[in-house]
GROMACS .gro file of C-alpha atoms in nm:
model
  291
    1MET     CA    1  11.799  14.827   2.574
    2THR     CA    2  11.728  14.720   2.934
    3THR     CA    3  11.908  14.907   3.209
    4ASP     CA    4  11.885  14.602   3.468
    5ILE     CA    5  12.184  14.433   3.285
    6LEU     CA    6  12.391  14.766   3.318
    7THR     CA    7  12.301  14.807   3.678
    8MET     CA    8  12.301  14.469   3.803
    9LYS     CA    9  12.567  14.385   4.062
   10ARG     CA   10  12.875  14.249   3.885
   11THR     CA   11  13.177  14.107   4.060
   12LYS     CA   12  13.372  13.992   3.767
   13THR     CA   13  13.290  14.120   3.471
   14ILE     CA   14  13.231  14.466   3.335
   15TYR     CA   15  12.974  14.557   3.047
   16GLU     CA   16  12.937  14.866   2.921
   17LYS     CA   17  12.782  15.030   2.638
   18LYS     CA   18  12.900  15.330   2.424
   19GLU     CA   19  12.736  15.423   2.106
   20HIS     CA   20  12.659  15.112   1.896
   21ILE     CA   21  12.943  14.932   2.045
   22ALA     CA   22  12.921  14.677   2.346
   23TYR     CA   23  13.240  14.634   2.573
   24LEU     CA   24  13.242  14.303   2.795
   25THR     CA   25  13.570  14.250   2.995
   26ILE     CA   26  13.624  13.951   3.227
   27ASN     CA   27  13.752  14.116   3.529
   28ASN     CA   28  13.903  13.885   3.784
   29PRO     CA   29  14.278  13.919   3.693
   30THR     CA   30  14.433  13.852   4.049
   31LYS     CA   31  14.292  13.503   3.933
   32ALA     CA   32  14.400  13.487   3.598
   33ASN     CA   33  14.028  13.604   3.489
   34VAL     CA   34  13.913  13.228   3.530
   35LEU     CA   35  13.571  13.093   3.393
   36ASP     CA   36  13.404  13.022   3.726
   37THR     CA   37  13.042  13.017   3.768
   38VAL     CA   38  13.009  13.372   3.878
   39VAL     CA   39  13.167  13.479   3.544
   40ILE     CA   40  12.992  13.266   3.321
   41GLU     CA   41  12.669  13.368   3.492
   42GLU     CA   42  12.741  13.734   3.426
   43MET     CA   43  12.891  13.680   3.084
   44GLY     CA   44  12.570  13.481   3.001
   45ALA     CA   45  12.352  13.766   3.066
   46ALA     CA   46  12.595  14.010   2.885
   47TRP     CA   47  12.537  13.830   2.553
   48LYS     CA   48  12.171  13.794   2.592
   49ASP     CA   49  12.144  14.159   2.620
   50TYR     CA   50  12.397  14.223   2.355
   51TRP     CA   51  12.190  14.008   2.118
   52GLU     CA   52  11.845  14.173   2.198
   53ASP     CA   53  11.959  14.533   2.210
   54ARG     CA   54  11.915  14.644   1.851
   55GLU     CA   55  12.101  14.967   1.912
   56MET     CA   56  12.428  14.740   1.962
   57ARG     CA   57  12.594  14.646   1.638
   58CYS     CA   58  12.936  14.511   1.764
   59LEU     CA   59  13.102  14.342   2.084
   60ILE     CA   60  13.444  14.396   2.200
   61LEU     CA   61  13.556  14.109   2.427
   62THR     CA   62  13.852  14.143   2.650
   63GLY     CA   63  14.018  14.058   2.968
   64ALA     CA   64  14.139  14.275   3.238
   65GLY     CA   65  14.497  14.321   3.322
   66ASP     CA   66  14.795  14.238   3.082
   67ARG     CA   67  14.867  13.867   3.171
   68HIS     CA   68  14.544  13.663   3.104
   69PHE     CA   69  14.266  13.698   2.874
   70SER     CA   70  14.126  13.391   3.049
   71ALA     CA   71  14.312  13.106   3.214
   72GLY     CA   72  14.019  12.892   3.148
   73HIS     CA   73  13.780  12.687   3.400
   74ASN     CA   74  13.852  12.749   3.773
   75ILE     CA   75  13.935  12.380   3.862
   76GLN     CA   76  13.806  12.264   4.179
   77PRO     CA   77  13.909  11.967   4.394
   78PRO     CA   78  13.603  11.717   4.489
   79PRO     CA   79  13.438  11.766   4.779
   80PRO     CA   80  13.606  11.633   5.104
   81GLY     CA   81  13.542  11.261   5.175
   82THR     CA   82  13.473  11.180   4.818
   83THR     CA   83  13.646  10.901   4.715
   84GLU     CA   84  13.818  10.829   4.374
   85GLU     CA   85  13.548  10.531   4.276
   86GLN     CA   86  13.303  10.767   4.370
   87ARG     CA   87  13.393  11.035   4.144
   88HIS     CA   88  13.439  10.849   3.848
   89LEU     CA   89  13.082  10.699   3.941
   90GLN     CA   90  12.920  11.067   3.955
   91GLN     CA   91  13.091  11.137   3.609
   92LEU     CA   92  12.973  10.826   3.482
   93GLU     CA   93  12.604  10.877   3.569
   94ARG     CA   94  12.624  11.230   3.475
   95PHE     CA   95  12.741  11.144   3.126
   96ILE     CA   96  12.476  10.866   3.086
   97TYR     CA   97  12.174  11.011   3.246
   98GLY     CA   98  12.280  11.380   3.177
   99PRO     CA   99  11.999  11.669   3.276
  100ALA     CA  100  11.781  11.802   2.989
  101GLY     CA  101  11.967  12.044   2.788
  102THR     CA  102  12.303  11.920   2.815
  103VAL     CA  103  12.514  11.726   2.588
  104ASN     CA  104  12.646  11.400   2.774
  105GLY     CA  105  12.600  11.568   3.114
  106ALA     CA  106  12.792  11.923   2.998
  107ARG     CA  107  12.613  12.240   3.003
  108VAL     CA  108  12.724  12.316   2.651
  109ASN     CA  109  12.566  12.279   2.301
  110VAL     CA  110  12.762  12.281   1.994
  111VAL     CA  111  12.549  12.532   1.824
  112ASN     CA  112  12.574  12.809   2.098
  113GLY     CA  113  12.838  12.983   2.237
  114GLY     CA  114  12.962  12.744   2.465
  115PHE     CA  115  12.885  12.710   2.848
  116GLU     CA  116  12.548  12.915   2.898
  117PHE     CA  117  12.601  13.170   2.633
  118PRO     CA  118  12.357  13.207   2.352
  119GLN     CA  119  12.478  13.194   1.967
  120ILE     CA  120  12.534  13.546   1.872
  121TYR     CA  121  12.449  13.629   1.512
  122LYS     CA  122  12.597  13.986   1.548
  123PRO     CA  123  12.969  14.074   1.515
  124VAL     CA  124  13.205  13.999   1.815
  125VAL     CA  125  13.558  14.131   1.820
  126ALA     CA  126  13.798  13.982   2.080
  127ALA     CA  127  14.097  14.219   2.211
  128ILE     CA  128  14.325  13.922   2.332
  129ASN     CA  129  14.566  14.069   2.629
  130GLY     CA  130  14.741  13.787   2.767
  131TRP     CA  131  14.720  13.407   2.801
  132ALA     CA  132  14.396  13.238   2.650
  133ALA     CA  133  14.426  12.880   2.749
  134GLY     CA  134  14.185  12.600   2.792
  135ALA     CA  135  13.799  12.737   2.808
  136GLY     CA  136  13.943  13.073   2.781
  137LEU     CA  137  14.099  12.965   2.422
  138TYR     CA  138  13.751  12.785   2.367
  139THR     CA  139  13.552  13.101   2.441
  140THR     CA  140  13.766  13.264   2.166
  141LEU     CA  141  13.674  12.988   1.906
  142THR     CA  142  13.305  12.996   1.988
  143THR     CA  143  13.250  13.382   2.022
  144ALA     CA  144  13.494  13.602   1.874
  145ASP     CA  145  13.450  13.664   1.470
  146ILE     CA  146  13.767  13.893   1.438
  147ARG     CA  147  14.077  13.834   1.696
  148ILE     CA  148  14.307  14.087   1.769
  149ALA     CA  149  14.600  13.985   2.028
  150CYS     CA  150  14.882  14.154   2.215
  151GLN     CA  151  15.200  14.094   2.071
  152GLU     CA  152  15.402  14.098   2.384
  153HIS     CA  153  15.172  13.907   2.627
  154ALA     CA  154  14.910  13.699   2.445
  155ARG     CA  155  14.944  13.313   2.438
  156PHE     CA  156  14.716  13.034   2.330
  157PHE     CA  157  14.717  12.708   2.491
  158TYR     CA  158  14.506  12.412   2.413
  159ALA     CA  159  14.554  12.283   2.753
  160PHE     CA  160  14.297  12.024   2.795
  161THR     CA  161  14.517  11.723   2.685
  162SER     CA  162  14.859  11.826   2.849
  163ASN     CA  163  14.711  11.995   3.176
  164LEU     CA  164  14.395  11.753   3.209
  165GLY     CA  165  14.474  11.453   3.038
  166GLY     CA  166  14.148  11.452   2.845
  167ILE     CA  167  14.056  11.576   2.518
  168GLY     CA  168  13.797  11.860   2.618
  169SER     CA  169  13.454  11.821   2.708
  170GLY     CA  170  13.320  12.083   2.476
  171PRO     CA  171  13.360  12.108   2.079
  172ALA     CA  172  13.692  12.319   2.115
  173ALA     CA  173  13.899  12.085   1.918
  174THR     CA  174  13.630  12.043   1.652
  175ARG     CA  175  13.623  12.423   1.636
  176ILE     CA  176  14.010  12.418   1.580
  177MET     CA  177  13.989  12.163   1.293
  178LYS     CA  178  13.746  12.357   1.116
  179GLN     CA  179  13.919  12.701   1.167
  180LEU     CA  180  14.254  12.598   1.083
  181ASN     CA  181  14.408  12.383   0.785
  182TYR     CA  182  14.464  12.056   0.886
  183ALA     CA  183  14.847  12.052   0.910
  184HIS     CA  184  14.839  12.352   1.170
  185ALA     CA  185  14.547  12.214   1.347
  186MET     CA  186  14.685  11.895   1.416
  187LYS     CA  187  15.023  12.038   1.534
  188PHE     CA  188  14.870  12.273   1.771
  189LEU     CA  189  14.647  12.027   1.906
  190LEU     CA  190  14.877  11.726   1.940
  191MET     CA  191  15.161  11.883   2.065
  192ASP     CA  192  14.961  12.091   2.294
  193GLU     CA  193  15.221  12.368   2.353
  194PRO     CA  194  15.141  12.742   2.422
  195ILE     CA  195  15.199  12.946   2.084
  196ASP     CA  196  15.247  13.344   2.078
  197ALA     CA  197  15.036  13.606   1.903
  198GLU     CA  198  15.297  13.598   1.586
  199GLU     CA  199  15.264  13.217   1.548
  200ALA     CA  200  14.877  13.240   1.620
  201VAL     CA  201  14.850  13.494   1.314
  202ARG     CA  202  15.072  13.259   1.083
  203ILE     CA  203  14.853  12.931   1.153
  204GLY     CA  204  14.496  13.156   1.105
  205LEU     CA  205  14.416  13.111   1.460
  206ILE     CA  206  14.388  13.505   1.503
  207ASN     CA  207  14.354  13.811   1.252
  208GLU     CA  208  14.610  14.063   1.406
  209ALA     CA  209  14.911  14.103   1.655
  210VAL     CA  210  14.967  14.440   1.761
  211PRO     CA  211  15.171  14.631   2.043
  212HIS     CA  212  14.989  14.639   2.389
  213ASP     CA  213  14.906  15.000   2.375
  214GLN     CA  214  14.745  14.962   2.060
  215LEU     CA  215  14.517  14.664   2.111
  216MET     CA  216  14.199  14.818   2.250
  217PRO     CA  217  14.232  15.104   1.960
  218ARG     CA  218  14.261  14.878   1.701
  219ALA     CA  219  13.976  14.660   1.841
  220GLU     CA  220  13.756  14.963   1.854
  221GLN     CA  221  13.869  15.075   1.491
  222ILE     CA  222  13.744  14.740   1.364
  223ALA     CA  223  13.412  14.769   1.565
  224GLN     CA  224  13.331  15.127   1.469
  225LYS     CA  225  13.394  15.024   1.105
  226ILE     CA  226  13.135  14.762   1.165
  227ALA     CA  227  12.887  14.953   1.321
  228THR     CA  228  12.873  15.163   1.023
  229LEU     CA  229  12.730  14.883   0.821
  230PRO     CA  230  12.375  14.740   0.763
  231PRO     CA  231  12.338  14.538   1.131
  232ILE     CA  232  12.045  14.335   0.953
  233ALA     CA  233  12.247  14.257   0.657
  234LEU     CA  234  12.563  14.167   0.896
  235ARG     CA  235  12.326  13.949   1.139
  236PHE     CA  236  12.201  13.751   0.828
  237LEU     CA  237  12.556  13.713   0.655
  238LYS     CA  238  12.704  13.590   1.021
  239GLU     CA  239  12.403  13.318   1.068
  240PHE     CA  240  12.472  13.204   0.727
  241LEU     CA  241  12.812  13.150   0.760
  242ILE     CA  242  12.804  12.963   1.071
  243ARG     CA  243  12.478  12.770   0.981
  244GLY     CA  244  12.606  12.717   0.589
  245GLN     CA  245  12.966  12.570   0.675
  246ASP     CA  246  12.841  12.223   0.664
  247LEU     CA  247  12.651  12.251   0.388
  248ASN     CA  248  12.706  12.134   0.030
  249GLN     CA  249  12.752  12.432  -0.262
  250ASP     CA  250  12.389  12.388  -0.388
  251GLN     CA  251  12.254  12.409  -0.010
  252ALA     CA  252  12.466  12.705   0.103
  253TRP     CA  253  12.384  12.880  -0.244
  254HIS     CA  254  12.012  12.839  -0.166
  255LEU     CA  255  12.044  12.913   0.200
  256GLN     CA  256  12.240  13.259   0.099
  257TRP     CA  257  11.978  13.345  -0.142
  258LEU     CA  258  11.691  13.305   0.148
  259TYR     CA  259  11.891  13.514   0.355
  260ASN     CA  260  11.979  13.802   0.128
  261HIS     CA  261  11.600  13.808   0.031
  262LEU     CA  262  11.508  13.869   0.384
  263ALA     CA  263  11.763  14.116   0.432
  264SER     CA  264  11.705  14.276   0.102
  265ILE     CA  265  11.317  14.281   0.149
  266HIS     CA  266  11.265  14.364   0.507
  267SER     CA  267  11.533  14.619   0.590
  268GLU     CA  268  11.477  14.967   0.563
  269ASP     CA  269  11.876  15.003   0.505
  270SER     CA  270  11.840  14.812   0.200
  271TYR     CA  271  11.549  15.034   0.071
  272ASP     CA  272  11.750  15.356   0.157
  273ALA     CA  273  12.074  15.219  -0.018
  274ALA     CA  274  11.879  15.215  -0.360
  275ALA     CA  275  11.762  15.563  -0.287
  276ALA     CA  276  12.064  15.719  -0.176
  277PHE     CA  277  12.241  15.559  -0.507
  278ARG     CA  278  11.993  15.739  -0.722
  279GLU     CA  279  12.011  16.076  -0.533
  280LYS     CA  280  12.349  16.066  -0.509
  281ARG     CA  281  12.381  16.104  -0.100
  282PRO     CA  282  12.531  15.909   0.178
  283ARG     CA  283  12.284  15.635   0.289
  284ARG     CA  284  12.121  15.635   0.617
  285ILE     CA  285  12.192  15.339   0.839
  286THR     CA  286  11.902  15.258   1.105
  287GLY     CA  287  11.913  14.896   1.131
  288LYS     CA  288  11.524  14.886   1.136
  289VAL     CA  289  11.280  14.641   0.985
  290HIS     CA  290  11.061  14.702   0.694
  291ALA     CA  291  10.756  14.529   0.696
   0.00000   0.00000   0.00000
């Protein structure tokens, strides 16, 4: 797609495309790859480009260095001269009279990827190279479908309660409760202690833990496999799995039928699959829409 996103001046992220795979790297390792305003804006632009570029079939998300995937938000002190009472009043006003497009004044939405990121109905693989804490953990929960972590350096830490005295303004806790079983989720959240990659695999927070030198090769192996599959079918499958998770069985099945109908009738890949089977030849994956 556009070259603008690739040529734009990036100071804290790296965005690249190779064949059908996009790579997004949080690139501020001296500051623990924190998610400050610049990082969030640059990541948001990359997410939108990945979604709109029909040649891109999978994205790998990682952090620079071998210590931090992302340590979370860049927590800033209040402006000089601001009293504690003024700070609380500002927070209360933002909560009650939040600007349009926010949830109680926070620029997040429970149906998108968090922050200013759109919900991406295309596959995302996270190569978690180090600590994923606070909003760094939240980013993996909301954006990554398949999560591979470094055995030596990756740590997973909710952090909102033990470090900030809150429960988190975004739906991080909700995501954890949905993505883990009850016992594992409650222990992880209520104790609020860091866990390593092996424990994260055990409780189902991530898929695999691999040695550091195998992290990116393994993520690329998965992404390359995904890139060989029909992209329209995968796009509808992911959207169905996300939208259908809160539906009852009958509603979910009906939604699945509709998505399958769209993927089957309006995808050249679906038509070619039938022809390839009859002609006993490899199928051709194009990702093109069939009218």
